[in-house]
Coordinates of C-alpha atoms and ligand atoms in Angstrom, one line a residue:
M1 CA -19.7 13.6 16.6
L2 CA -17.0 12.6 19.1
A3 CA -14.3 14.2 16.8
R4 CA -16.0 17.6 17.1
G5 CA -16.2 17.4 20.9
E6 CA -19.8 16.2 21.5
R7 CA -20.7 13.8 24.3
V8 CA -22.3 10.7 22.8
L9 CA -24.5 8.0 24.2
G10 CA -24.6 4.9 22.1
I11 CA -27.4 2.3 22.4
D12 CA -27.5 -1.1 20.7
N13 CA -28.8 -4.5 21.8
L14 CA -25.8 -6.1 19.9
N15 CA -28.1 -8.8 18.5
A16 CA -26.8 -11.8 16.6
Y17 CA -28.4 -11.0 13.2
Y18 CA -24.8 -10.9 12.1
D19 CA -21.7 -11.6 14.2
P20 CA -21.8 -9.3 17.2
A21 CA -18.0 -9.5 17.4
L22 CA -18.0 -7.0 14.5
K23 CA -20.4 -4.7 16.5
R24 CA -18.1 -4.9 19.5
D25 CA -15.0 -4.2 17.4
R26 CA -16.7 -1.1 16.0
L27 CA -17.5 0.0 19.5
A28 CA -13.9 -0.5 20.6
T29 CA -12.9 2.3 18.1
L30 CA -15.1 4.7 20.1
D31 CA -13.6 4.7 23.5
G32 CA -12.9 7.8 25.5
A33 CA -14.6 9.7 28.3
A34 CA -17.1 11.5 26.0
F35 CA -18.6 8.2 24.8
T36 CA -20.9 6.0 26.8
F37 CA -22.3 2.7 25.5
L38 CA -25.4 1.0 26.9
P39 CA -26.5 -2.4 25.8
V40 CA -30.3 -1.8 25.6
E41 CA -33.1 -3.6 23.8
M42 CA -35.1 -0.6 22.4
S43 CA -38.3 -2.6 22.1
D44 CA -38.2 -3.0 25.9
R45 CA -39.8 0.3 26.8
P46 CA -38.9 0.5 30.5
A47 CA -35.3 -0.3 29.8
L48 CA -35.1 2.3 27.0
M49 CA -36.9 5.0 29.1
A50 CA -34.5 4.3 32.0
A51 CA -31.4 4.7 29.8
L52 CA -32.6 7.8 28.1
K53 CA -33.9 9.5 31.3
A54 CA -30.5 8.9 33.0
H55 CA -28.5 10.5 30.1
A56 CA -31.1 13.0 28.8
P57 CA -29.7 13.3 25.2
R58 CA -31.0 16.5 23.5
R59 CA -30.4 15.3 20.0
V60 CA -30.8 11.8 18.6
I61 CA -29.6 9.9 15.6
H62 CA -31.8 6.8 15.5
L63 CA -30.2 4.1 13.3
A64 CA -31.1 0.9 15.3
A65 CA -33.3 -1.4 13.2
Q66 CA -33.7 -4.9 11.9
A67 CA -32.2 -4.3 8.5
G68 CA -32.2 -6.7 5.5
V69 CA -34.9 -7.2 2.9
R70 CA -34.8 -11.0 2.5
Y71 CA -34.6 -11.8 6.2
S72 CA -38.0 -10.0 6.7
F73 CA -39.6 -13.0 5.0
E74 CA -38.0 -15.4 7.6
N75 CA -38.4 -13.4 10.8
P76 CA -41.1 -10.7 10.3
Q77 CA -41.6 -10.3 14.1
A78 CA -38.0 -8.9 14.5
Y79 CA -39.0 -6.1 12.1
V80 CA -42.1 -5.1 14.0
D81 CA -40.2 -5.2 17.3
S82 CA -37.1 -3.3 16.2
N83 CA -38.4 -1.0 13.6
I84 CA -41.9 -0.2 14.8
T85 CA -42.1 -0.9 18.6
A86 CA -38.6 0.4 19.2
F87 CA -39.2 3.6 17.3
L88 CA -42.5 4.2 19.0
N89 CA -40.7 3.8 22.4
L90 CA -38.2 6.5 21.3
L91 CA -41.0 8.8 20.2
E92 CA -42.9 8.3 23.4
W93 CA -39.8 9.1 25.4
A94 CA -39.3 12.3 23.4
R95 CA -42.9 13.2 23.8
A96 CA -42.7 12.7 27.6
D97 CA -39.3 14.5 27.9
G98 CA -40.5 17.6 26.2
S99 CA -37.1 19.2 25.5
V100 CA -35.6 17.0 22.8
Q101 CA -34.4 19.3 20.1
H102 CA -34.2 17.0 17.1
I103 CA -34.5 13.3 16.1
V104 CA -32.9 12.1 12.9
Y105 CA -34.0 8.6 12.0
A106 CA -33.0 6.1 9.3
S107 CA -35.6 5.3 6.7
S108 CA -34.6 3.5 3.4
S109 CA -34.7 3.7 -0.3
S110 CA -36.7 0.5 -0.1
V111 CA -39.9 2.5 0.7
Y112 CA -40.0 3.3 -3.1
G113 CA -40.6 -0.4 -3.5
G114 CA -42.4 -1.2 -6.8
N115 CA -42.2 2.4 -8.1
T116 CA -41.2 2.5 -11.7
K117 CA -40.5 6.3 -12.1
Q118 CA -36.8 6.9 -11.8
P119 CA -35.0 8.6 -10.1
F120 CA -36.9 8.2 -6.8
A121 CA -38.0 11.5 -5.4
V122 CA -39.2 12.3 -1.9
G123 CA -42.4 13.7 -3.3
D124 CA -43.3 10.5 -5.1
A125 CA -46.1 8.3 -3.7
V126 CA -44.7 5.4 -1.7
D127 CA -47.5 3.0 -1.3
L128 CA -46.0 0.0 -3.0
P129 CA -43.6 -1.7 -0.6
V130 CA -42.4 -5.1 -1.7
S131 CA -41.0 -6.3 1.6
L132 CA -42.1 -6.1 5.3
Y133 CA -38.8 -4.3 5.9
A134 CA -39.9 -1.5 3.5
A135 CA -43.3 -1.5 5.1
T136 CA -41.9 -1.0 8.6
K137 CA -39.6 1.8 7.4
R138 CA -42.6 3.6 5.7
A139 CA -44.5 3.1 9.0
D140 CA -41.7 4.9 10.8
E141 CA -42.1 7.9 8.5
L142 CA -45.9 7.9 9.0
M143 CA -45.5 7.7 12.8
A144 CA -42.9 10.5 12.7
Q145 CA -45.4 12.6 10.8
V146 CA -48.0 12.1 13.5
Y147 CA -45.7 12.8 16.4
A148 CA -44.3 15.9 14.7
L149 CA -47.9 17.2 14.1
Q150 CA -49.4 16.3 17.4
F151 CA -46.6 16.8 19.8
D152 CA -44.4 19.3 18.0
L153 CA -41.4 17.0 17.9
R154 CA -38.7 17.9 15.3
L155 CA -38.0 14.8 13.2
T156 CA -36.0 14.2 10.0
G157 CA -36.1 10.9 8.1
L158 CA -33.3 9.9 5.9
R159 CA -33.9 7.4 3.0
Y160 CA -30.4 5.8 2.7
F161 CA -29.6 4.2 -0.6
T162 CA -27.4 1.0 -0.4
V163 CA -24.6 2.0 1.9
Y164 CA -21.2 0.4 1.7
G165 CA -17.7 0.9 3.1
P166 CA -15.3 -0.1 5.9
W167 CA -17.0 -1.7 8.9
G168 CA -20.0 -2.4 6.8
R169 CA -22.7 -5.0 7.1
P170 CA -21.6 -8.6 6.4
D171 CA -25.0 -9.6 5.1
M172 CA -24.8 -7.0 2.2
A173 CA -23.5 -7.7 -1.3
P174 CA -20.4 -5.4 -1.2
L175 CA -18.8 -7.1 1.9
K176 CA -20.1 -10.6 1.0
F177 CA -18.7 -10.3 -2.5
A178 CA -15.4 -8.9 -1.4
R179 CA -14.8 -11.8 1.1
A180 CA -15.9 -14.4 -1.4
I181 CA -13.5 -13.1 -4.0
F182 CA -10.6 -13.1 -1.5
E183 CA -11.4 -16.7 -0.6
G184 CA -12.1 -17.9 -4.2
R185 CA -15.7 -18.8 -3.4
P186 CA -18.4 -18.2 -6.0
I187 CA -20.7 -15.2 -5.6
E188 CA -24.4 -15.3 -6.4
V189 CA -25.4 -12.5 -8.8
Y190 CA -29.1 -11.9 -8.5
G191 CA -31.4 -10.6 -11.3
Q192 CA -28.9 -12.2 -13.7
G193 CA -26.7 -9.2 -12.9
D194 CA -29.3 -6.9 -14.6
M195 CA -29.6 -4.6 -11.6
R196 CA -28.6 -1.1 -10.9
R197 CA -28.0 0.3 -7.4
D198 CA -27.3 3.8 -6.2
F199 CA -24.4 2.6 -4.0
T200 CA -23.5 5.3 -1.5
Y201 CA -20.2 5.4 0.4
I202 CA -20.4 5.4 4.2
D203 CA -18.5 8.7 4.7
D204 CA -21.0 10.5 2.5
I205 CA -23.8 9.0 4.4
A206 CA -22.3 9.9 7.8
R207 CA -21.6 13.5 6.7
G208 CA -25.2 13.8 5.3
T209 CA -26.6 12.4 8.6
V210 CA -24.7 14.9 10.7
L211 CA -25.7 17.8 8.3
A212 CA -29.4 16.7 8.7
L213 CA -29.0 16.8 12.4
D214 CA -27.4 20.3 12.5
E215 CA -29.4 21.9 9.8
T216 CA -32.9 22.7 11.1
G217 CA -34.0 25.6 9.0
H218 CA -36.2 23.9 6.5
F219 CA -39.1 22.5 8.5
G220 CA -42.6 23.4 7.4
S221 CA -45.6 23.9 9.6
V222 CA -45.4 20.3 10.6
P223 CA -41.8 19.8 11.8
H224 CA -41.1 16.6 9.9
R225 CA -39.1 16.2 6.7
V226 CA -37.7 13.4 4.7
Y227 CA -34.6 13.4 2.5
N228 CA -32.9 11.0 0.1
L229 CA -29.3 10.2 0.8
G230 CA -28.1 8.4 -2.3
N231 CA -25.3 8.7 -4.8
N232 CA -27.5 10.0 -7.6
H233 CA -25.5 7.8 -9.9
P234 CA -26.8 4.2 -10.2
E235 CA -24.2 1.6 -11.1
P236 CA -24.8 -1.6 -13.0
L237 CA -24.2 -4.5 -10.6
L238 CA -21.8 -6.1 -13.1
R239 CA -19.6 -2.9 -13.2
F240 CA -19.7 -2.9 -9.4
I241 CA -18.3 -6.4 -9.4
D242 CA -15.6 -5.5 -12.0
V243 CA -14.3 -2.7 -9.7
L244 CA -14.4 -5.0 -6.7
E245 CA -12.4 -7.6 -8.6
A246 CA -9.8 -5.0 -9.6
A247 CA -9.5 -3.8 -6.0
V248 CA -9.0 -7.4 -4.7
G249 CA -6.8 -8.3 -7.6
R250 CA -8.6 -11.5 -8.3
P251 CA -11.5 -12.5 -10.6
A252 CA -14.8 -13.4 -9.1
V253 CA -16.5 -16.7 -9.8
R254 CA -19.9 -15.4 -10.8
V255 CA -23.0 -17.6 -10.5
M256 CA -26.0 -15.9 -12.1
Q257 CA -29.3 -16.2 -10.2
P258 CA -32.8 -14.9 -10.8
M259 CA -34.3 -11.9 -8.9
Q260 CA -35.0 -12.6 -5.2
A261 CA -38.4 -11.9 -3.7
G262 CA -38.5 -8.4 -2.3
D263 CA -35.6 -7.1 -4.4
V264 CA -36.0 -4.1 -6.8
R265 CA -34.2 -3.9 -10.1
E266 CA -33.0 -0.4 -9.9
T267 CA -32.6 2.2 -7.2
S268 CA -31.7 5.7 -8.1
A269 CA -31.9 8.8 -5.9
D270 CA -33.2 12.2 -6.8
I271 CA -31.3 14.4 -4.4
D272 CA -32.3 17.9 -5.5
L273 CA -34.1 18.5 -2.2
T274 CA -31.1 17.3 -0.2
I275 CA -28.8 19.5 -2.2
R276 CA -31.1 22.5 -1.7
D277 CA -31.7 22.2 2.0
L278 CA -28.7 20.4 3.4
E279 CA -26.1 21.4 0.7
W280 CA -25.2 17.8 0.7
K281 CA -23.7 16.0 -2.3
P282 CA -22.0 12.6 -2.3
T283 CA -18.4 12.9 -3.4
T284 CA -17.2 9.2 -3.4
T285 CA -17.6 7.1 -6.6
I286 CA -17.4 3.3 -6.4
D287 CA -13.9 3.6 -8.1
A288 CA -12.7 5.4 -5.0
G289 CA -14.9 3.8 -2.3
L290 CA -14.6 0.1 -3.2
P291 CA -10.8 0.0 -2.9
R292 CA -11.3 1.5 0.6
L293 CA -13.8 -1.2 1.5
V294 CA -11.4 -3.9 0.1
D295 CA -8.5 -2.4 2.1
W296 CA -10.5 -2.7 5.3
V297 CA -11.7 -6.2 4.5
R298 CA -8.1 -7.3 3.7
G299 CA -6.9 -6.1 7.1
Y300 CA -9.9 -7.0 9.3
Y301 CA -10.3 -10.5 8.0
H302 CA -6.5 -11.1 7.7
Y303 CA -6.4 -11.7 4.0
D304 CA -3.1 -10.0 4.0
G305 CA -1.6 -13.0 5.8
R306 CA -1.2 -11.3 9.1
Ligands
LIG401 N1 -26.9 -0.2 5.1 C1 -27.8 0.2 4.2 O1 -27.5 0.1 3.0 C2 -29.1 0.9 4.6 C3 -29.9 1.3 3.6 C4 -31.1 1.9 4.0 C5 -31.4 2.1 5.3 N2 -30.6 1.6 6.3 C6 -31.0 1.8 7.6 O2 -29.9 2.5 8.3 C7 -29.8 2.0 9.7 C8 -28.5 1.5 10.0 O3 -28.2 0.4 9.1 P1 -26.9 -0.5 9.2 O4 -26.7 -1.0 7.8 O5 -25.9 0.2 10.0 O6 -27.5 -1.8 10.0 P2 -26.9 -2.6 11.2 O7 -27.7 -3.8 11.4 O8 -25.4 -2.7 11.1 O9 -27.2 -1.6 12.4 C9 -28.3 -1.6 13.2 C10 -28.0 -1.8 14.6 O10 -29.2 -1.8 15.4 C11 -29.1 -2.7 16.4 N3 -30.5 -3.1 16.8 C12 -31.4 -3.7 16.0 N4 -32.5 -3.9 16.7 C13 -32.4 -3.3 17.9 C14 -33.2 -3.1 19.1 N5 -34.4 -3.6 19.1 N6 -32.7 -2.5 20.1 C15 -31.4 -2.0 20.1 N7 -30.6 -2.1 19.1 C16 -31.0 -2.8 18.0 C17 -28.3 -3.9 15.8 O11 -27.7 -4.6 16.8 C18 -27.3 -3.1 14.9 O12 -26.1 -3.0 15.5 C19 -30.9 1.0 9.8 O13 -32.1 1.7 10.3 C20 -31.2 0.6 8.4 O14 -32.5 0.1 8.3 C21 -29.4 1.0 5.9

């Protein structure tokens, strides 16, 4: 957004779910007069209202959330606060403001939960969440539907499928695995490795998110729509690890583990609707994307000896 000359307000509470130093380092790449950052707790409604009133953004990309499937069994309250209350506060601000043009918000492939039909399509019923994380993301979609219907707010939900790449989340397998392989530590391979994921490269996700924000021609009578942003090419977890090993240049020490509570064995995205409306297609395979992740990991965590 900055590269194409927009003014951007960034909001984040910089919480310690994972090392906030990484969040600050990401922010440090975004300096410049067009970018303002405010450390705001979005579940604090007066604080969020004050920040948004002062800066009056016209378009919003709402990514803030308590992410992570497994952690939702340890700290369920964080999911309700950051995924439901925070989103409600954003919707309430938009409702009161009255001139917000479009809000794009992050949903998740996890809303497909226990569905067995593959690939997952936006029109499928999504009533079988297997984690509280998934339930809160689905709740966001339902809340968005109501606010679009009742208050004529334009809202687009994006169901992201396992995103990876430089600057990624340290609690997710790609980054965790890459670091462990560099350090010669064992990696835990869940589901005995019998899992397939529609790993999606960050630049494809970023491009799709901006396209969704810009492209507003496909709303129906209720101005709310949902798209899958996934790679449309599920990869066996074991092949994913093979490619990672090759990029690091060292073998992984694999420790096979059973499936974890809340995990799903396969995620695969049907992106026909996304291609039709947004003309978006992912272009980065794991063979191209994982080496870029590994290059970033090597530099950021000083595995290159510097
Ligand atoms: N990474 C993936 O594979 C993936 C897949 C599906 C959906 N998503 C969704 O995409 C979005 C971005 O995910 P991510 O991987 O970049 O996660 P992330 O944890 O790196 O980013 C979320 C940010 O939100 C901030 N935040 C959390 N609660 C907040 C609150 N109450 N107030 C203000 N800020 C708060 C966190 O500090 C964090 O920096 C999330 O909504 C996530 O649920 C991600």
